[in-house]
PDB file of C-alpha atoms in Angstrom:
ATOM      1  CA  MET A 296      -7.408 -58.361   3.190  1.00 50.00           C
ATOM      2  CA  SER A 297      -8.668 -54.920   2.075  1.00 59.00           C
ATOM      3  CA  GLN A 298     -10.324 -52.596   4.524  1.00 70.00           C
ATOM      4  CA  ASP A 299     -14.118 -52.269   4.668  1.00 83.00           C
ATOM      5  CA  PRO A 300     -15.224 -49.434   2.276  1.00 90.00           C
ATOM      6  CA  TRP A 301     -17.444 -48.015   5.012  1.00 92.00           C
ATOM      7  CA  LEU A 302     -14.469 -47.706   7.345  1.00 92.00           C
ATOM      8  CA  GLN A 303     -12.419 -46.109   4.558  1.00 92.00           C
ATOM      9  CA  ASN A 304     -15.162 -43.512   4.054  1.00 94.00           C
ATOM     10  CA  TYR A 305     -15.271 -42.961   7.801  1.00 94.00           C
ATOM     11  CA  ASP A 306     -11.521 -42.321   7.950  1.00 94.00           C
ATOM     12  CA  ALA A 307     -11.783 -39.877   5.037  1.00 94.00           C
ATOM     13  CA  THR A 308     -14.641 -38.065   6.786  1.00 95.00           C
ATOM     14  CA  CYS A 309     -12.597 -37.791   9.997  1.00 95.00           C
ATOM     15  CA  ARG A 310      -9.703 -36.298   8.036  1.00 94.00           C
ATOM     16  CA  LEU A 311     -12.096 -33.813   6.443  1.00 95.00           C
ATOM     17  CA  ALA A 312     -13.414 -32.800   9.874  1.00 94.00           C
ATOM     18  CA  GLN A 313      -9.829 -32.338  11.047  1.00 94.00           C
ATOM     19  CA  GLU A 314      -9.095 -30.136   8.012  1.00 94.00           C
ATOM     20  CA  VAL A 315     -12.188 -28.023   8.720  1.00 93.00           C
ATOM     21  CA  ALA A 316     -11.104 -27.546  12.352  1.00 93.00           C
ATOM     22  CA  GLU A 317      -7.631 -26.442  11.269  1.00 93.00           C
ATOM     23  CA  ASN A 318      -9.094 -24.009   8.716  1.00 92.00           C
ATOM     24  CA  LEU A 319     -11.391 -22.590  11.384  1.00 91.00           C
ATOM     25  CA  HIS A 320      -8.369 -22.040  13.590  1.00 90.00           C
ATOM     26  CA  GLU A 321      -6.580 -20.248  10.745  1.00 89.00           C
ATOM     27  CA  ARG A 322      -9.694 -18.175   9.912  1.00 89.00           C
ATOM     28  CA  ASN A 323      -9.966 -17.001  13.543  1.00 87.00           C
ATOM     29  CA  ARG A 324      -6.247 -16.200  13.600  1.00 87.00           C
ATOM     30  CA  GLN A 325      -6.629 -14.026  10.512  1.00 86.00           C
ATOM     31  CA  GLN A 326      -9.572 -12.220  12.107  1.00 84.00           C
ATOM     32  CA  ARG A 327      -7.536 -11.473  15.231  1.00 85.00           C
ATOM     33  CA  THR A 328      -4.581 -10.163  13.219  1.00 85.00           C
ATOM     34  CA  GLY A 329      -6.701  -7.999  10.922  1.00 83.00           C
ATOM     35  CA  GLY A 330      -6.428 -10.257   7.874  1.00 81.00           C
ATOM     36  CA  ASN A 331      -9.044 -10.906   5.199  1.00 82.00           C
ATOM     37  CA  PRO A 332     -10.627 -14.356   5.752  1.00 83.00           C
ATOM     38  CA  ALA A 333     -13.090 -14.127   2.837  1.00 86.00           C
ATOM     39  CA  LYS A 334     -11.317 -16.775   0.751  1.00 88.00           C
ATOM     40  CA  ILE A 335     -10.925 -19.256   3.601  1.00 89.00           C
ATOM     41  CA  ASN A 336     -14.610 -18.727   4.479  1.00 90.00           C
ATOM     42  CA  MET A 337     -15.560 -19.951   1.006  1.00 92.00           C
ATOM     43  CA  THR A 338     -13.341 -22.996   1.468  1.00 92.00           C
ATOM     44  CA  LEU A 339     -14.875 -23.699   4.878  1.00 92.00           C
ATOM     45  CA  ARG A 340     -18.425 -23.445   3.537  1.00 92.00           C
ATOM     46  CA  ALA A 341     -17.625 -25.961   0.800  1.00 94.00           C
ATOM     47  CA  SER A 342     -15.833 -28.293   3.231  1.00 93.00           C
ATOM     48  CA  LEU A 343     -18.719 -28.219   5.720  1.00 94.00           C
ATOM     49  CA  GLN A 344     -21.153 -29.037   2.920  1.00 95.00           C
ATOM     50  CA  LYS A 345     -18.948 -31.939   1.881  1.00 95.00           C
ATOM     51  CA  LEU A 346     -18.683 -33.110   5.515  1.00 95.00           C
ATOM     52  CA  LYS A 347     -22.470 -33.160   5.805  1.00 94.00           C
ATOM     53  CA  GLN A 348     -22.753 -35.199   2.597  1.00 95.00           C
ATOM     54  CA  ASN A 349     -20.126 -37.695   3.791  1.00 95.00           C
ATOM     55  CA  ILE A 350     -21.909 -38.233   7.113  1.00 95.00           C
ATOM     56  CA  SER A 351     -25.194 -38.791   5.273  1.00 95.00           C
ATOM     57  CA  GLN A 352     -23.505 -41.382   3.061  1.00 95.00           C
ATOM     58  CA  LEU A 353     -22.110 -43.141   6.154  1.00 95.00           C
ATOM     59  CA  LYS A 354     -25.580 -43.254   7.701  1.00 94.00           C
ATOM     60  CA  GLU A 355     -27.090 -44.638   4.495  1.00 94.00           C
ATOM     61  CA  GLY A 356     -24.325 -47.233   4.177  1.00 93.00           C
ATOM     62  CA  LEU A 357     -24.788 -48.383   7.764  1.00 93.00           C
ATOM     63  CA  LEU A 358     -28.555 -48.602   7.276  1.00 93.00           C
ATOM     64  CA  ARG A 359     -28.187 -50.746   4.163  1.00 92.00           C
ATOM     65  CA  ALA A 360     -25.634 -53.054   5.821  1.00 89.00           C
ATOM     66  CA  SER A 361     -27.836 -53.442   8.910  1.00 88.00           C
ATOM     67  CA  SER A 362     -30.959 -54.141   6.842  1.00 88.00           C
ATOM     68  CA  ALA A 363     -29.106 -56.775   4.841  1.00 86.00           C
ATOM     69  CA  ARG A 364     -27.788 -58.275   8.100  1.00 85.00           C
ATOM     70  CA  ARG A 365     -24.194 -58.027   6.868  1.00 86.00           C
ATOM     71  CA  LEU A 366     -23.087 -56.705  10.273  1.00 85.00           C
ATOM     72  CA  MET A 367     -23.306 -58.155  13.734  1.00 90.00           C
ATOM     73  CA  GLN A 368     -25.323 -56.027  16.122  1.00 89.00           C
ATOM     74  CA  PRO A 369     -22.313 -54.994  18.276  1.00 91.00           C
ATOM     75  CA  GLU A 370     -20.444 -53.753  15.179  1.00 90.00           C
ATOM     76  CA  ALA A 371     -23.535 -51.935  13.936  1.00 90.00           C
ATOM     77  CA  ASP A 372     -23.871 -50.230  17.331  1.00 92.00           C
ATOM     78  CA  ARG A 373     -20.182 -49.289  17.309  1.00 93.00           C
ATOM     79  CA  ARG A 374     -20.471 -47.701  13.872  1.00 92.00           C
ATOM     80  CA  GLN A 375     -23.615 -45.861  14.925  1.00 94.00           C
ATOM     81  CA  ASN A 376     -21.660 -44.405  17.836  1.00 95.00           C
ATOM     82  CA  LEU A 377     -18.942 -43.294  15.407  1.00 94.00           C
ATOM     83  CA  ILE A 378     -21.564 -41.557  13.280  1.00 94.00           C
ATOM     84  CA  ASP A 379     -23.056 -39.884  16.362  1.00 95.00           C
ATOM     85  CA  ASP A 380     -19.600 -38.561  17.292  1.00 94.00           C
ATOM     86  CA  LEU A 381     -19.167 -37.186  13.764  1.00 94.00           C
ATOM     87  CA  LEU A 382     -22.582 -35.510  13.925  1.00 94.00           C
ATOM     88  CA  THR A 383     -21.626 -33.874  17.220  1.00 94.00           C
ATOM     89  CA  ARG A 384     -18.353 -32.646  15.754  1.00 93.00           C
ATOM     90  CA  GLU A 385     -20.125 -31.352  12.637  1.00 93.00           C
ATOM     91  CA  LYS A 386     -22.550 -29.330  14.797  1.00 93.00           C
ATOM     92  CA  GLN A 387     -19.660 -27.855  16.774  1.00 93.00           C
ATOM     93  CA  LEU A 388     -17.756 -26.979  13.607  1.00 93.00           C
ATOM     94  CA  ASN A 389     -20.809 -25.328  12.049  1.00 92.00           C
ATOM     95  CA  ALA A 390     -21.474 -23.368  15.245  1.00 91.00           C
ATOM     96  CA  THR A 391     -17.863 -22.174  15.319  1.00 89.00           C
ATOM     97  CA  PHE A 392     -18.024 -21.293  11.629  1.00 89.00           C
ATOM     98  CA  ARG A 393     -21.154 -19.183  12.141  1.00 85.00           C
ATOM     99  CA  GLY A 394     -19.613 -17.509  15.185  1.00 78.00           C
ATOM    100  CA  ASP A 395     -22.318 -18.856  17.512  1.00 62.00           C
ATOM    101  CA  VAL A 396     -19.633 -20.269  19.827  1.00 56.00           C
ATOM    102  CA  THR A 397     -16.000 -19.483  20.534  1.00 54.00           C
ATOM    103  CA  GLU A 398     -13.095 -21.900  20.656  1.00 52.00           C
ATOM    104  CA  PRO A 399     -12.462 -22.279  24.421  1.00 42.00           C
ATOM    105  CA  GLU A 400      -9.404 -24.037  25.724  1.00 39.00           C
ATOM    106  CA  SER A 401     -11.427 -27.036  26.918  1.00 36.00           C
ATOM    107  CA  SER A 402     -12.929 -27.782  23.488  1.00 41.00           C
ATOM    108  CA  ARG A 403      -9.750 -27.779  21.429  1.00 41.00           C
ATOM    109  CA  SER A 404      -9.387 -31.533  21.398  1.00 45.00           C
ATOM    110  CA  THR A 405     -13.002 -31.928  20.294  1.00 45.00           C
ATOM    111  CA  LEU A 406     -12.725 -29.491  17.395  1.00 42.00           C
ATOM    112  CA  MET A 407      -9.155 -30.254  16.395  1.00 42.00           C
ATOM    113  CA  GLY A 408      -9.179 -34.031  16.894  1.00 44.00           C
ATOM    114  CA  MET A 409      -5.596 -35.135  17.393  1.00 38.00           C
ATOM    115  CA  GLY A 410      -4.180 -31.825  16.090  1.00 38.00           C
ATOM    116  CA  SER A 411      -2.100 -29.520  18.225  1.00 37.00           C
ATOM    117  CA  GLY A 412      -3.404 -26.191  16.897  1.00 36.00           C
ATOM    118  CA  THR A 413      -4.533 -23.566  19.387  1.00 35.00           C
ATOM    119  CA  SER A 414      -6.996 -20.739  19.104  1.00 38.00           C
ATOM    120  CA  GLY A 415      -8.331 -18.008  21.300  1.00 38.00           C
ATOM    121  CA  GLY A 416     -11.913 -16.863  21.506  1.00 38.00           C
ATOM    122  CA  GLY A 417     -13.458 -16.022  18.140  1.00 39.00           C
ATOM    123  CA  ALA A 418     -15.969 -13.235  17.690  1.00 37.00           C
ATOM    124  CA  ALA A 419     -18.808 -13.363  15.161  1.00 38.00           C
ATOM    125  CA  ASN A 420     -17.387 -13.352  11.689  1.00 39.00           C
ATOM    126  CA  PRO A 421     -18.119 -10.045   9.919  1.00 36.00           C
ATOM    127  CA  TRP A 422     -17.484 -11.709   6.568  1.00 35.00           C
ATOM    128  CA  LEU A 423     -20.411 -14.020   7.240  1.00 38.00           C
ATOM    129  CA  ILE A 424     -22.674 -11.149   8.274  1.00 38.00           C
ATOM    130  CA  ASN A 425     -21.906  -9.209   5.083  1.00 42.00           C
ATOM    131  CA  GLU A 426     -21.504 -12.253   2.878  1.00 44.00           C
ATOM    132  CA  SER A 427     -22.995 -12.094  -0.584  1.00 51.00           C
ATOM    133  CA  GLU A 428     -26.045 -14.214  -1.357  1.00 55.00           C
ATOM    134  CA  ASP A 429     -24.183 -15.650  -4.364  1.00 59.00           C
ATOM    135  CA  THR A 430     -22.800 -18.591  -2.360  1.00 54.00           C
ATOM    136  CA  ARG A 431     -25.785 -19.320  -0.147  1.00 52.00           C
ATOM    137  CA  GLY A 432     -27.534 -22.586  -0.909  1.00 54.00           C
ATOM    138  CA  LEU A 433     -24.948 -23.741  -3.440  1.00 54.00           C
ATOM    139  CA  THR A 434     -23.777 -27.336  -3.592  1.00 57.00           C
ATOM    140  CA  PHE A 435     -20.173 -28.377  -3.052  1.00 53.00           C
ATOM    141  CA  GLY A 436     -19.546 -28.645  -6.792  1.00 61.00           C
ATOM    142  CA  GLU A 437     -21.083 -25.238  -7.515  1.00 62.00           C
ATOM    143  CA  ILE A 438     -19.036 -23.554  -4.796  1.00 61.00           C
ATOM    144  CA  LYS A 439     -15.906 -25.261  -6.118  1.00 64.00           C
ATOM    145  CA  GLN A 440     -16.648 -23.957  -9.633  1.00 72.00           C
ATOM    146  CA  GLN A 441     -17.229 -20.477  -8.206  1.00 67.00           C
ATOM    147  CA  GLN A 442     -13.897 -20.656  -6.393  1.00 68.00           C
ATOM    148  CA  GLN A 443     -12.212 -21.731  -9.630  1.00 73.00           C
ATOM    149  CA  ARG A 444     -13.707 -18.746 -11.471  1.00 77.00           C
ATOM    150  CA  VAL A 445     -12.514 -16.397  -8.720  1.00 72.00           C
ATOM    151  CA  ILE A 446      -9.018 -17.897  -8.936  1.00 76.00           C
ATOM    152  CA  GLU A 447      -9.011 -17.516 -12.735  1.00 78.00           C
ATOM    153  CA  VAL A 448     -10.030 -13.842 -12.432  1.00 78.00           C
ATOM    154  CA  GLN A 449      -7.289 -13.284  -9.856  1.00 75.00           C
ATOM    155  CA  ASP A 450      -4.745 -15.008 -12.095  1.00 75.00           C
ATOM    156  CA  ALA A 451      -5.784 -12.796 -15.019  1.00 81.00           C
ATOM    157  CA  GLY A 452      -5.390  -9.721 -12.826  1.00 80.00           C
ATOM    158  CA  LEU A 453      -1.951 -10.874 -11.693  1.00 79.00           C
ATOM    159  CA  ASP A 454      -0.914 -11.480 -15.319  1.00 80.00           C
ATOM    160  CA  ALA A 455      -2.030  -7.967 -16.264  1.00 83.00           C
ATOM    161  CA  LEU A 456      -0.170  -6.514 -13.273  1.00 79.00           C
ATOM    162  CA  ALA A 457       2.957  -8.482 -14.234  1.00 82.00           C
ATOM    163  CA  ALA A 458       2.737  -7.087 -17.796  1.00 83.00           C
ATOM    164  CA  VAL A 459       2.448  -3.507 -16.475  1.00 82.00           C
ATOM    165  CA  ILE A 460       5.396  -4.041 -14.138  1.00 86.00           C
ATOM    166  CA  SER A 461       7.437  -5.482 -17.028  1.00 82.00           C
ATOM    167  CA  ARG A 462       6.693  -2.437 -19.186  1.00 83.00           C
ATOM    168  CA  HIS A 463       7.632  -0.105 -16.359  1.00 82.00           C
ATOM    169  CA  LYS A 464      10.874  -2.021 -15.897  1.00 84.00           C
ATOM    170  CA  ILE A 465      11.724  -1.624 -19.588  1.00 88.00           C
ATOM    171  CA  MET A 466      10.895   2.102 -19.423  1.00 83.00           C
ATOM    172  CA  GLY A 467      13.089   2.465 -16.355  1.00 85.00           C
ATOM    173  CA  GLN A 468      15.985   0.747 -18.118  1.00 85.00           C
ATOM    174  CA  GLU A 469      15.580   3.015 -21.171  1.00 83.00           C
ATOM    175  CA  ILE A 470      15.476   6.117 -18.958  1.00 88.00           C
ATOM    176  CA  GLY A 471      18.593   4.884 -17.160  1.00 84.00           C
ATOM    177  CA  ASN A 472      20.421   4.402 -20.462  1.00 85.00           C
ATOM    178  CA  GLU A 473      19.377   7.881 -21.596  1.00 82.00           C
ATOM    179  CA  LEU A 474      20.632   9.383 -18.344  1.00 82.00           C
ATOM    180  CA  ASP A 475      23.960   7.606 -18.785  1.00 84.00           C
ATOM    181  CA  GLU A 476      24.320   9.107 -22.265  1.00 83.00           C
ATOM    182  CA  GLN A 477      23.400  12.575 -21.004  1.00 84.00           C
ATOM    183  CA  ASN A 478      25.939  12.254 -18.187  1.00 85.00           C
ATOM    184  CA  GLU A 479      28.643  11.355 -20.705  1.00 83.00           C
ATOM    185  CA  ILE A 480      27.757  14.443 -22.780  1.00 87.00           C
ATOM    186  CA  ILE A 481      27.868  16.644 -19.658  1.00 88.00           C
ATOM    187  CA  ASP A 482      31.260  15.193 -18.734  1.00 81.00           C
ATOM    188  CA  ASP A 483      32.610  15.975 -22.222  1.00 80.00           C
ATOM    189  CA  LEU A 484      31.276  19.546 -22.025  1.00 80.00           C
ATOM    190  CA  THR A 485      32.826  20.018 -18.600  1.00 81.00           C
ATOM    191  CA  HIS A 486      36.194  18.810 -19.885  1.00 79.00           C
ATOM    192  CA  LEU A 487      35.944  21.141 -22.895  1.00 79.00           C
ATOM    193  CA  VAL A 488      35.051  24.122 -20.674  1.00 80.00           C
ATOM    194  CA  ASP A 489      38.020  23.377 -18.427  1.00 82.00           C
ATOM    195  CA  LYS A 490      40.368  23.276 -21.419  1.00 80.00           C
ATOM    196  CA  THR A 491      38.952  26.542 -22.769  1.00 79.00           C
ATOM    197  CA  ASP A 492      39.317  28.197 -19.369  1.00 78.00           C
ATOM    198  CA  ASP A 493      42.957  27.128 -19.202  1.00 81.00           C
ATOM    199  CA  SER A 494      43.587  28.504 -22.692  1.00 77.00           C
ATOM    200  CA  ILE A 495      41.993  31.840 -21.782  1.00 84.00           C
ATOM    201  CA  ARG A 496      44.118  32.139 -18.651  1.00 81.00           C
ATOM    202  CA  ASN A 497      47.301  31.406 -20.669  1.00 81.00           C
ATOM    203  CA  GLU A 498      46.416  33.989 -23.305  1.00 79.00           C
ATOM    204  CA  THR A 499      45.664  36.547 -20.596  1.00 81.00           C
ATOM    205  CA  ARG A 500      49.110  36.015 -19.067  1.00 80.00           C
ATOM    206  CA  ARG A 501      50.728  36.458 -22.507  1.00 78.00           C
ATOM    207  CA  VAL A 502      48.850  39.728 -23.130  1.00 76.00           C
ATOM    208  CA  LYS A 503      49.932  41.109 -19.758  1.00 76.00           C
ATOM    209  CA  LEU A 504      53.526  40.171 -20.530  1.00 78.00           C
ATOM    210  CA  VAL A 505      53.388  41.936 -23.896  1.00 72.00           C
ATOM    211  CA  GLU A 506      51.883  45.013 -22.278  1.00 70.00           C
ATOM    212  CA  THR A 507      54.686  45.065 -19.715  1.00 76.00           C
ATOM    213  CA  LYS A 508      57.356  44.797 -22.416  1.00 69.00           C
ATOM    214  CA  SER A 509      55.695  47.510 -24.491  1.00 68.00           C
ATOM    215  CA  ALA A 510      55.674  49.891 -21.548  1.00 70.00           C
ATOM    216  CA  SER A 511      59.376  49.245 -20.894  1.00 73.00           C
ATOM    217  CA  CYS A 512      60.302  49.970 -24.535  1.00 75.00           C
ATOM    218  CA  GLY A 513      58.368  53.243 -24.465  1.00 74.00           C
ATOM    219  CA  MET A 514      60.194  54.466 -21.416  1.00 77.00           C
ATOM    220  CA  LEU A 515      63.541  53.589 -23.025  1.00 79.00           C
ATOM    221  CA  VAL A 516      62.711  55.633 -26.123  1.00 80.00           C
ATOM    222  CA  VAL A 517      61.728  58.649 -24.000  1.00 80.00           C
ATOM    223  CA  ILE A 518      65.005  58.453 -22.061  1.00 84.00           C
ATOM    224  CA  VAL A 519      67.075  58.266 -25.276  1.00 83.00           C
ATOM    225  CA  LEU A 520      65.268  61.273 -26.721  1.00 84.00           C
ATOM    226  CA  LEU A 521      65.873  63.252 -23.527  1.00 82.00           C
ATOM    227  CA  LEU A 522      69.611  62.461 -23.642  1.00 83.00           C
ATOM    228  CA  ILE A 523      69.801  63.568 -27.265  1.00 85.00           C
ATOM    229  CA  ALA A 524      68.067  66.806 -26.385  1.00 80.00           C
ATOM    230  CA  ILE A 525      70.474  67.509 -23.530  1.00 84.00           C
ATOM    231  CA  VAL A 526      73.493  66.865 -25.741  1.00 80.00           C
ATOM    232  CA  VAL A 527      72.127  69.124 -28.455  1.00 80.00           C
ATOM    233  CA  VAL A 528      71.486  71.957 -25.994  1.00 78.00           C
ATOM    234  CA  ALA A 529      74.953  71.500 -24.481  1.00 77.00           C
ATOM    235  CA  VAL A 530      76.805  71.751 -27.768  1.00 76.00           C
ATOM    236  CA  TRP A 531      74.572  74.338 -29.384  1.00 72.00           C
ATOM    237  CA  PRO A 532      76.396  77.664 -29.521  1.00 66.00           C
ATOM    238  CA  VAL A 533      74.912  80.478 -27.513  1.00 58.00           C
TER     239      VAL A 533
END
């Protein structure tokens, strides 16, 4: 046998309240750590609006079932108590969202349901104080469309940034290739200079050797001439 649609809607509403409590915990954590909770604030506003609509639908459904006498009085009273509990939780969640109350240790189970998340005291949310009027008074669908437009703008910005990064990567690769070519040219020039330096040193040694030999030959000629002169003077008649 399928479950009563009213009870299904009630379970879905409880899960939504649990999700809101967890997002509030995350929003407060971001505030404590210096993060930017603007995006999660938009999600919370939409979720709280949806939670309010769901509770109103539960109340209307219970009223119709009671008027048509489709429920026994004890069951009707039980469901009314469930709605009252949801209304209490909604008020607490809205108060926490606005920063009117903190999240004390004793109220965790009320705000978080069966969840195990923890949160310290939360100060008033500066993002709510400075929040733009663009989202005030909007319905759940309108806020969702606004979020979608924001996401699309962010995606476009990320695509543009990715294109710029890709171009810079290509430029870096081209510069790297050019540097490799220049390094090869410098290496060739260095090798050529080394060879030329070696050749110059070899030629310098050869020139010094030739100079040494030339000086030795000159001295030998002078000695021979001196000997000839001595012999001529010796044999020349007086």
